[in-house]
């Protein structure tokens, strides 16, 4: 036992270098066996493909109106039917993939970056700085997230960039909390003390020594966060507070369809199915990642 | 215990001051000028300026905030830009309808969520478990408002079973005393009124409950799986207790703590979800009103409504913490720093 410990200490430098790679391999091995997570990953990859090439595959232009073909149901020409202005809903969904996916991923990236910085600073330095940052997070958490997003959109006005910020801001506290608690437990480790003794700066210790070790829990949370972000952007679009029409963002399409629920149900059914599928995919993949990283559930 | 409650209540004050600052700064500093929205794009500049002056929007921002906070403490939240009625009255007229919808939804969600969670945990890795978990997964993946619309299409349009708009039929009239449709229809003395309200409640409440039910059932399942592996469960079985009793009295009781936390926390996001559900079903509550006011730039209403919801949210979180002590006698607040 003591011998094993000693070797571990001696080779800590090697372990650190190899660790990211081996962790990814362990994760992938566990993930491969999880069919649901693989399904999620495949759907995500398809969505990314559509986001990149959707405009090329789409049979019609996303904003191309054609009053002669307006309000049609499903047909061979228009798989998902057309809307009140004769726009092809299938083409709009394909073309809208990039907006919904971009907003979801960009919003999570936004909250991830700011939340990680705030959480790291709070967790590492503690004391007054910690108290101030976390009380501000508490204030943000005191408002239900969709309400805070609505208030932000009311303040900023409609738009793609504003939607990203609004949805990103509401999940900052969540990331800040996760990172803070991870940092607080990680900073008690010997390798942090060693790094300190060697004269590393606080920033270097946080970003080079601590964060890489807590990155897995952040990645899981971020993956699940994308699904929440896609739901939130859809909600804002539905309320008419998201991206401006005629942009074929999925939520905005639902907002457009609001007045035709009973007369043209296909206008609202198909974008909703796609949103649900995208959210489901990120949830399944995120759950799979979490299980793959959790040694308890691996057995 | 009492000391602890008082301390926690005092700690809420800075949080709520912070919330009021956040909301106020967003709506008064960042938001576009409401004058053209309220008076119309073509109102002349002098009229707009006179209106801004009248609403105090030309005062320094600190002064505006001070007026808002001092007013709020005394129950004066200002007046709606449109109706000139006090915001407090407008909100209170609609608030009970939101609360009753949320309470019915949380009851449905808790009961169904715990039942599904317990069954899936007990029948782990069977088809029942997979089915239950699949339903929960759908619950957390489907946009709540879209689910509402689908229910409207299915139960309203196609089957014609249930009403899809409002809290009661237009020809059902009763005095609005409390603002709660349940209570008002009951005290009208006519049971058919109550039945009508109940009938209208079914779809919105189930829609609102679905997401929370999914969260509760997932939490219940994992919490139950943890406790079912404990030694005292084996002991209980070994001493010959009926399986049903083992699950209810020994496992569920001990698995309940995290479940209660989740339910308590979900009530707050339920109030957020109510915004969407009410908009879909035309439910005459605060959420629908709030969205209308955001679209009309009626900021006095928006800031007060958000602040009110935040108050409810933080108080609920406090109640959940206190409920811990009740469920788990090992927790004693206020002795030391707990």
XYZ file of C-alpha atoms in Angstrom:
637
model
C 0.000 0.000 0.000
C 2.697 2.450 1.042
C 4.744 1.465 -1.967
C 1.796 2.204 -4.249
C 1.361 5.604 -2.670
C 4.993 6.393 -3.075
C 5.072 5.514 -6.738
C 2.019 7.649 -7.243
C 3.721 10.652 -5.670
C 6.887 10.083 -7.607
C 5.135 9.850 -10.953
C 2.583 12.572 -10.311
C 4.024 14.603 -13.163
C 3.522 11.743 -15.634
C 0.077 10.970 -14.318
C -0.952 14.543 -14.832
C 0.132 14.580 -18.443
C -1.534 11.312 -19.340
C -4.657 11.829 -17.318
C -6.815 13.821 -19.769
C -6.299 11.242 -22.502
C -6.989 8.199 -20.373
C -10.034 9.826 -18.828
C -11.509 10.445 -22.251
C -10.839 6.827 -23.174
C -12.493 5.528 -20.015
C -15.447 7.775 -20.715
C -15.730 6.656 -24.298
C -15.608 2.985 -23.319
C -18.441 3.508 -20.854
C -20.367 5.655 -23.300
C -20.127 3.076 -26.089
C -22.150 0.607 -24.017
C -24.891 3.166 -23.322
C -27.280 2.932 -26.275
C -29.385 5.901 -25.211
C -26.341 8.158 -24.974
C -25.097 6.957 -28.352
C -28.509 7.733 -29.845
C -28.237 11.219 -28.356
C -24.766 11.677 -29.778
C -25.897 10.565 -33.251
C -28.835 12.981 -33.207
C -26.509 15.782 -32.093
C -24.106 14.993 -34.941
C -26.982 14.995 -37.438
C -28.159 18.351 -36.066
C -24.660 19.778 -36.407
C -24.551 18.539 -39.992
C -27.917 20.160 -40.729
C -26.783 23.351 -39.027
C -23.791 23.502 -41.357
C -25.445 22.395 -44.593
C -29.190 22.822 -43.934
C -29.555 25.689 -46.385
C -28.036 23.553 -49.137
C -30.267 20.518 -48.477
C -33.464 22.510 -48.028
C -35.774 22.182 -51.048
C -37.000 25.790 -50.713
C -35.606 29.038 -49.373
C -36.287 29.540 -45.675
C -37.870 32.962 -46.148
C -39.183 32.366 -49.656
C -42.913 33.202 -49.669
C -45.367 31.769 -52.168
C -48.938 32.866 -51.567
C -50.302 30.359 -54.114
C -49.061 27.489 -51.942
C -50.000 29.017 -48.581
C -51.581 27.065 -45.718
C -51.033 23.627 -47.233
C -50.881 20.465 -45.191
C -48.338 17.706 -45.629
C -47.645 16.702 -49.236
C -44.891 15.293 -51.451
C -43.864 18.845 -52.436
C -44.055 20.220 -48.914
C -43.248 17.415 -46.453
C -44.240 19.392 -43.359
C -46.721 21.656 -45.167
C -46.514 25.415 -45.629
C -47.298 28.376 -43.387
C -49.657 31.325 -43.949
C -47.194 32.977 -46.311
C -46.568 29.792 -48.273
C -43.106 29.208 -46.815
C -42.035 25.558 -46.734
C -41.929 24.475 -43.082
C -39.482 21.613 -43.688
C -37.011 24.022 -45.297
C -37.491 26.520 -42.485
C -36.763 23.864 -39.872
C -33.599 22.761 -41.685
C -32.415 26.310 -42.073
C -33.404 27.206 -38.505
C -31.271 24.436 -37.003
C -28.205 26.650 -37.093
C -29.918 29.426 -35.139
C -31.360 27.231 -32.418
C -28.162 25.214 -32.043
C -25.961 28.310 -32.167
C -28.005 30.092 -29.532
C -28.010 27.030 -27.287
C -24.283 26.384 -27.541
C -23.232 30.050 -27.485
C -25.431 30.768 -24.463
C -23.922 27.866 -22.557
C -20.415 28.943 -23.578
C -21.195 32.438 -22.312
C -22.451 31.271 -18.929
C -19.725 28.638 -18.711
C -16.921 31.167 -19.173
C -18.303 33.791 -16.830
C -19.565 31.235 -14.332
C -16.210 29.430 -14.281
C -14.282 32.641 -13.690
C -16.622 33.812 -10.931
C -16.795 30.367 -9.321
C -13.018 29.901 -9.460
C -12.310 33.268 -7.914
C -14.927 32.757 -5.210
C -13.844 29.216 -4.402
C -10.106 29.818 -4.508
C -9.843 33.078 -2.613
C -12.812 32.619 -0.294
C -13.519 35.291 2.301
C -15.206 38.556 1.385
C -14.768 38.129 -2.360
C -16.486 34.749 -2.150
C -19.311 36.192 -0.057
C -19.933 39.077 -2.454
C -19.892 36.928 -5.596
C -22.094 34.220 -4.149
C -24.632 36.704 -2.741
C -24.960 38.193 -6.233
C -25.503 34.668 -7.565
C -28.169 34.131 -4.884
C -29.932 37.268 -6.077
C -30.000 35.972 -9.629
C -31.206 32.582 -8.443
C -34.065 34.257 -6.579
C -35.747 34.943 -9.917
C -37.056 31.885 -11.805
C -34.776 31.545 -14.844
C -37.382 31.979 -17.563
C -38.654 35.140 -15.822
C -35.144 36.562 -15.638
C -34.667 35.768 -19.328
C -37.972 37.489 -20.159
C -36.955 40.558 -18.140
C -33.580 40.655 -19.898
C -35.272 40.441 -23.300
C -37.689 43.172 -22.248
C -34.668 45.320 -21.440
C -32.496 44.493 -24.444
C -35.150 43.994 -27.131
C -35.403 41.163 -29.657
C -32.385 39.742 -31.463
C -30.117 36.749 -31.872
C -27.194 38.189 -29.881
C -29.501 39.467 -27.149
C -31.177 36.084 -26.831
C -27.766 34.437 -26.392
C -26.844 36.876 -23.627
C -30.230 36.647 -21.900
C -30.198 32.856 -21.816
C -26.508 32.775 -20.988
C -26.875 35.151 -18.044
C -29.566 33.070 -16.341
C -27.338 30.004 -16.008
C -24.226 31.819 -14.757
C -25.068 31.142 -11.074
C -25.414 27.419 -11.692
C -21.941 27.111 -13.249
C -20.440 29.442 -10.674
C -21.766 27.214 -7.882
C -20.545 23.969 -9.433
C -17.082 25.355 -10.159
C -16.850 26.974 -6.742
C -17.578 23.795 -4.844
C -15.256 21.753 -7.074
C -12.465 24.277 -6.540
C -13.017 24.392 -2.804
C -12.582 20.638 -2.473
C -9.754 20.471 -5.031
C -7.682 23.204 -3.408
C -7.188 21.072 -0.294
C -5.159 18.607 -2.370
C -1.410 18.266 -1.957
C -0.649 19.105 -5.552
C -2.157 22.556 -5.077
C -0.024 23.136 -2.008
C 2.970 21.968 -4.005
C 2.153 24.309 -6.848
C 1.870 27.155 -4.362
C 5.216 26.382 -2.787
C 6.783 26.384 -6.236
C 5.684 29.990 -6.538
C 2.960 29.664 -9.167
C 0.562 32.574 -9.492
C -3.042 32.115 -8.344
C -4.308 32.335 -11.906
C -1.918 29.632 -13.036
C -2.831 27.388 -10.129
C -6.545 27.754 -10.862
C -6.389 27.298 -14.616
C -3.487 24.852 -14.959
C -3.684 22.793 -11.804
C -7.233 22.816 -10.437
C -9.672 23.365 -13.309
C -8.382 20.481 -15.480
C -9.217 18.155 -12.603
C -12.805 19.338 -12.209
C -13.487 19.700 -15.915
C -15.544 16.522 -16.203
C -18.377 17.662 -13.953
C -18.447 20.989 -15.786
C -18.683 19.251 -19.175
C -21.642 17.161 -18.023
C -23.429 20.215 -16.677
C -22.707 22.144 -19.885
C -24.137 19.377 -22.078
C -27.323 19.271 -20.032
C -27.266 23.081 -20.010
C -27.530 23.156 -23.810
C -30.858 21.326 -23.616
C -32.184 23.842 -21.097
C -30.925 26.688 -23.260
C -32.718 25.286 -26.332
C -35.935 25.039 -24.303
C -35.512 28.604 -23.033
C -34.884 30.083 -26.468
C -37.920 28.232 -27.774
C -40.003 29.723 -24.963
C -38.758 33.246 -25.676
C -39.493 32.775 -29.379
C -42.967 31.463 -28.618
C -43.713 34.539 -26.484
C -42.521 36.768 -29.322
C -39.478 37.906 -27.330
C -36.735 35.919 -29.044
C -35.204 36.244 -32.472
C -37.035 38.552 -34.867
C -39.194 36.965 -37.589
C -38.850 35.966 -40.393
C -35.669 34.277 -39.093
C -36.611 30.586 -39.023
C -35.431 30.012 -35.464
C -37.575 27.135 -34.126
C -39.105 29.016 -31.191
C -39.905 32.010 -33.368
C -41.633 29.641 -35.817
C -43.810 28.438 -32.948
C -44.539 32.041 -32.015
C -45.635 32.732 -35.607
C -47.888 29.674 -35.512
C -49.560 30.686 -32.226
C -52.615 32.203 -33.916
C -53.183 29.178 -36.166
C -53.097 26.387 -33.592
C -56.564 25.107 -34.421
C -56.645 25.869 -38.155
C -53.089 24.920 -39.186
C -51.786 22.559 -36.471
C -48.923 21.300 -38.656
C -47.317 24.751 -38.358
C -46.776 24.127 -34.656
C -46.456 20.331 -34.518
C -43.283 19.902 -36.587
C -41.041 22.625 -35.126
C -42.061 21.368 -31.668
C -41.110 17.788 -32.488
C -37.690 18.931 -33.712
C -37.107 21.028 -30.583
C -38.095 18.091 -28.369
C -35.802 15.768 -30.301
C -32.850 18.144 -29.988
C -33.437 18.634 -26.253
C -33.870 14.886 -25.785
C -30.587 14.231 -27.597
C -28.608 16.592 -25.371
C -30.300 15.175 -22.265
C -29.502 11.578 -23.232
C -25.928 12.422 -24.136
C -25.452 14.487 -20.976
C -26.896 11.723 -18.792
C -24.631 9.224 -20.539
C -21.570 11.408 -19.930
C -22.489 11.755 -16.279
C -22.874 8.014 -15.842
C -19.656 7.390 -17.733
C -17.783 9.746 -15.413
C -19.377 8.420 -12.240
C -17.455 5.333 -11.122
C -20.363 4.337 -8.881
C -22.745 3.751 -11.767
C -20.074 2.245 -14.006
C -20.039 -1.127 -12.313
C -35.092 27.202 15.960
C -36.922 30.532 16.178
C -33.613 32.363 16.250
C -32.559 30.494 13.152
C -35.770 31.395 11.308
C -35.395 35.067 12.198
C -31.769 35.013 11.078
C -32.695 33.425 7.759
C -35.534 35.914 7.244
C -33.129 38.791 7.851
C -30.741 37.293 5.313
C -33.495 37.519 2.712
C -33.490 41.305 2.887
C -30.182 41.868 1.050
C -31.143 39.259 -1.539
C -34.433 41.018 -2.253
C -32.757 44.429 -2.366
C -30.350 42.934 -4.895
C -33.215 41.536 -6.961
C -34.947 44.906 -6.959
C -31.741 46.592 -8.140
C -31.189 44.021 -10.907
C -34.736 44.334 -12.210
C -34.837 48.097 -11.836
C -31.531 48.694 -13.606
C -32.545 46.356 -16.445
C -35.886 48.033 -17.049
C -34.979 51.655 -16.343
C -31.428 51.853 -17.672
C -31.128 49.240 -20.411
C -34.683 49.068 -21.717
C -35.818 51.275 -24.563
C -37.847 54.381 -23.723
C -41.415 53.235 -23.021
C -42.981 56.555 -24.089
C -43.331 55.762 -27.832
C -44.838 52.370 -26.975
C -47.318 53.695 -24.446
C -48.340 56.874 -26.292
C -47.894 55.510 -29.820
C -45.060 56.061 -32.291
C -46.600 59.243 -33.640
C -47.222 61.098 -30.416
C -45.404 64.437 -30.478
C -42.204 64.969 -28.571
C -43.697 67.439 -26.118
C -46.458 65.033 -25.133
C -43.921 62.247 -24.648
C -41.748 64.441 -22.508
C -44.703 65.577 -20.439
C -45.631 61.927 -19.908
C -42.078 61.011 -18.888
C -42.053 63.928 -16.477
C -45.393 62.809 -15.025
C -44.126 59.228 -14.574
C -40.941 60.501 -12.928
C -38.798 59.010 -15.690
C -36.809 62.230 -16.052
C -35.603 62.100 -12.457
C -32.098 60.835 -11.703
C -32.063 57.022 -11.703
C -31.056 56.844 -8.026
C -34.041 58.975 -7.109
C -36.354 56.785 -9.212
C -35.041 53.691 -7.468
C -35.438 55.273 -4.059
C -39.052 56.154 -4.885
C -39.678 52.599 -6.025
C -38.172 50.991 -2.938
C -39.739 53.315 -0.398
C -43.060 52.859 -2.158
C -42.691 49.063 -2.288
C -42.049 48.860 1.449
C -45.358 50.604 2.100
C -47.212 48.497 -0.469
C -47.239 51.215 -3.132
C -45.762 49.732 -6.292
C -46.735 52.582 -8.589
C -49.377 52.593 -11.275
C -49.727 50.793 -14.573
C -48.764 53.036 -17.518
C -51.997 52.051 -19.239
C -54.799 51.604 -16.723
C -53.484 54.016 -14.081
C -54.654 51.536 -11.454
C -52.208 50.671 -8.685
C -49.896 47.846 -9.765
C -50.463 46.118 -6.449
C -54.212 45.832 -7.131
C -53.632 44.607 -10.679
C -51.256 41.906 -9.498
C -53.338 40.839 -6.513
C -56.410 40.459 -8.742
C -54.535 37.878 -10.827
C -52.135 36.354 -8.372
C -54.553 33.887 -6.696
C -55.391 32.356 -10.093
C -51.687 31.662 -10.683
C -51.154 30.253 -7.213
C -54.122 27.870 -7.426
C -52.934 26.640 -10.814
C -49.419 26.128 -9.433
C -50.661 24.352 -6.298
C -52.866 21.942 -8.255
C -49.951 21.308 -10.614
C -47.455 20.661 -7.816
C -49.865 18.209 -6.163
C -50.361 16.304 -9.424
C -46.622 16.372 -10.111
C -45.612 15.239 -6.608
C -48.106 12.384 -6.372
C -47.507 11.034 -9.865
C -43.763 11.723 -9.694
C -43.274 9.864 -6.409
C -45.481 6.964 -7.525
C -43.620 6.603 -10.828
C -40.263 7.022 -9.090
C -40.985 4.363 -6.468
C -42.374 1.873 -8.992
C -39.463 2.318 -11.400
C -36.959 1.946 -8.552
C -38.589 -1.207 -7.210
C -38.925 -2.696 -10.698
C -35.441 -1.597 -11.727
C -34.325 -2.682 -15.211
C -37.713 -4.085 -16.185
C -39.990 -2.875 -18.946
C -41.997 -0.894 -16.354
C -38.833 0.927 -15.308
C -37.898 1.714 -18.905
C -41.388 2.968 -19.686
C -41.526 5.173 -16.596
C -38.105 6.640 -17.254
C -38.968 7.202 -20.902
C -42.041 9.223 -19.874
C -39.857 11.254 -17.503
C -37.328 11.860 -20.222
C -40.067 13.146 -22.513
C -41.222 15.350 -19.643
C -37.904 17.143 -19.334
C -37.363 17.370 -23.095
C -40.663 18.698 -24.431
C -41.217 22.470 -24.330
C -44.016 23.036 -21.839
C -45.947 25.463 -24.041
C -45.742 23.109 -27.007
C -47.061 20.272 -24.869
C -49.922 22.598 -23.922
C -50.706 23.309 -27.554
C -50.616 19.577 -28.385
C -53.066 18.881 -25.540
C -55.311 21.644 -26.877
C -55.266 20.088 -30.318
C -55.853 16.557 -28.993
C -58.379 17.099 -26.194
C -59.954 20.290 -27.489
C -60.015 20.078 -31.251
C -59.876 16.386 -32.083
C -61.678 14.777 -29.143
C -63.622 17.807 -27.951
C -63.464 16.585 -24.351
C -62.009 19.535 -22.498
C -62.109 23.331 -22.724
C -58.840 24.875 -23.933
C -59.155 28.553 -23.021
C -59.786 30.530 -19.858
C -60.666 29.580 -16.286
C -64.430 29.242 -16.790
C -66.996 29.448 -19.593
C -68.011 32.943 -20.667
C -71.631 32.412 -19.542
C -70.606 31.127 -16.120
C -70.730 34.200 -13.929
C -69.862 34.555 -10.281
C -68.540 37.356 -8.117
C -64.780 37.738 -7.962
C -64.124 38.031 -4.268
C -60.716 36.508 -3.657
C -59.419 36.222 -7.230
C -59.078 32.464 -6.786
C -61.464 30.813 -9.212
C -61.794 27.736 -7.012
C -62.769 29.685 -3.906
C -64.924 32.231 -5.712
C -66.920 29.572 -7.552
C -67.372 27.631 -4.304
C -68.680 30.580 -2.324
C -71.045 31.461 -5.153
C -72.994 28.495 -3.792
C -73.616 27.007 -7.223
C -71.708 23.755 -7.560
C -72.001 23.840 -11.343
C -69.743 26.924 -11.282
C -67.156 25.014 -9.314
C -67.388 22.054 -11.668
C -66.909 24.406 -14.603
C -63.735 25.864 -13.095
C -62.444 22.402 -12.240
C -63.120 21.320 -15.819
C -61.108 24.268 -17.148
C -58.284 23.570 -14.721
C -57.521 20.040 -15.949
C -55.465 20.768 -19.079
C -53.435 23.741 -17.802
C -52.641 22.024 -14.509
C -51.580 18.770 -16.189
C -49.465 20.687 -18.706
C -47.744 22.663 -15.975
C -47.284 19.514 -13.874
C -45.636 17.405 -16.558
C -42.102 18.796 -16.358
C -42.071 18.842 -12.556
C -43.468 15.309 -12.474
C -40.565 14.194 -14.644
C -38.018 15.837 -12.343
C -39.655 14.422 -9.202
C -39.867 10.889 -10.602
C -36.211 10.903 -11.654
C -35.162 12.185 -8.244
C -37.414 9.693 -6.447
C -36.059 6.797 -8.451
C -32.403 7.543 -7.776
C -33.045 8.378 -4.136
C -35.039 5.148 -3.688
C -32.327 3.100 -5.372
C -29.828 4.528 -2.884
C -31.918 3.676 0.152
C -32.993 0.255 -1.116
C -29.327 -0.756 -1.046
C -28.951 0.151 2.630
C -28.384 -2.460 5.298
C -31.484 -1.523 7.283
C -33.642 -2.449 4.297
C -32.063 -5.886 4.262
C -32.653 -6.108 7.979
C -36.285 -5.109 7.577
C -36.775 -7.776 4.931
C -34.872 -10.335 6.960
C -37.138 -9.870 9.935
C -40.048 -10.762 7.668
C -41.770 -7.444 7.054
C -44.165 -7.307 4.115
C -42.439 -5.866 1.054
C -44.971 -3.044 0.735
C -44.280 -1.976 4.299
C -40.532 -2.113 3.759
C -40.847 0.150 0.753
C -43.283 2.635 2.256
C -42.113 2.873 5.850
C -38.426 2.125 5.586
C -37.245 3.075 2.118
C -39.526 5.901 0.984
C -39.497 7.684 4.323
C -35.714 7.842 4.213
C -35.554 8.661 0.518
C -37.908 11.584 0.999
C -35.375 14.300 1.902
C -33.937 15.006 -1.544
C -37.402 14.572 -3.044
C -38.838 17.284 -0.810
C -35.961 19.568 -1.746
C -36.648 19.089 -5.418
C -40.376 19.649 -5.017
C -39.760 22.834 -3.040
C -37.298 24.162 -5.562
C -39.574 23.203 -8.428
C -42.417 25.302 -7.078
C -40.447 28.400 -7.981
C -39.735 27.285 -11.517
C -43.395 26.260 -11.704
C -44.231 29.943 -11.261
C -41.924 30.588 -14.213
C -43.582 27.819 -16.213
C -46.955 29.325 -15.359
C -46.009 32.283 -17.544
C -45.979 29.963 -20.566
C -48.891 27.744 -19.552
C -51.130 30.719 -18.811
C -50.267 32.288 -22.152
C -51.193 29.083 -24.001
C -54.461 28.513 -22.142
C -55.476 32.127 -21.661
C -55.519 31.406 -17.932
C -56.295 34.758 -16.273
C -53.302 34.733 -13.917
C -50.216 36.785 -13.302
C -47.987 35.001 -15.825
C -50.147 35.863 -18.816
C -50.511 39.411 -17.526
C -46.763 39.729 -17.057
C -46.069 38.711 -20.666
C -48.652 41.199 -21.931
C -47.034 43.937 -19.850
C -43.550 43.067 -21.129
C -44.852 43.374 -24.685
C -46.501 46.728 -23.858
C -43.452 48.042 -21.939
C -45.619 48.449 -18.835
C -42.520 48.409 -16.648
C -44.006 49.295 -13.238
C -46.025 46.079 -13.464
C -43.117 43.985 -14.729
C -40.671 45.016 -12.010
C -43.219 44.555 -9.224
C -44.402 41.182 -10.501
C -40.860 39.846 -10.815
C -40.040 41.135 -7.338
C -43.149 39.486 -5.891
C -42.312 36.149 -7.493
C -38.770 36.422 -6.138
C -40.158 36.990 -2.632
C -42.313 33.867 -2.904
C -39.416 31.903 -4.320
C -36.932 32.699 -1.538
C -39.531 32.230 1.200
C -40.361 28.814 -0.260
C -36.702 27.845 -0.254
C -36.552 28.801 3.405
C -39.628 26.679 4.130
C -37.998 23.713 2.402
C -34.944 24.093 4.630
C -37.152 24.159 7.701
C -39.063 21.125 6.502
C -35.790 19.206 6.620
C -35.722 19.454 10.378
C -39.200 17.980 10.458
C -38.364 15.092 8.139
C -34.944 14.370 9.564
C -34.807 14.747 13.343
C -31.020 14.605 13.214
C -30.963 18.129 11.800
C -31.273 20.807 14.429
C -31.051 24.348 13.197
C -29.784 27.167 15.323
C -27.735 25.119 17.786
C -24.449 25.802 16.144
C -23.792 27.142 12.718
C -25.719 24.488 10.843
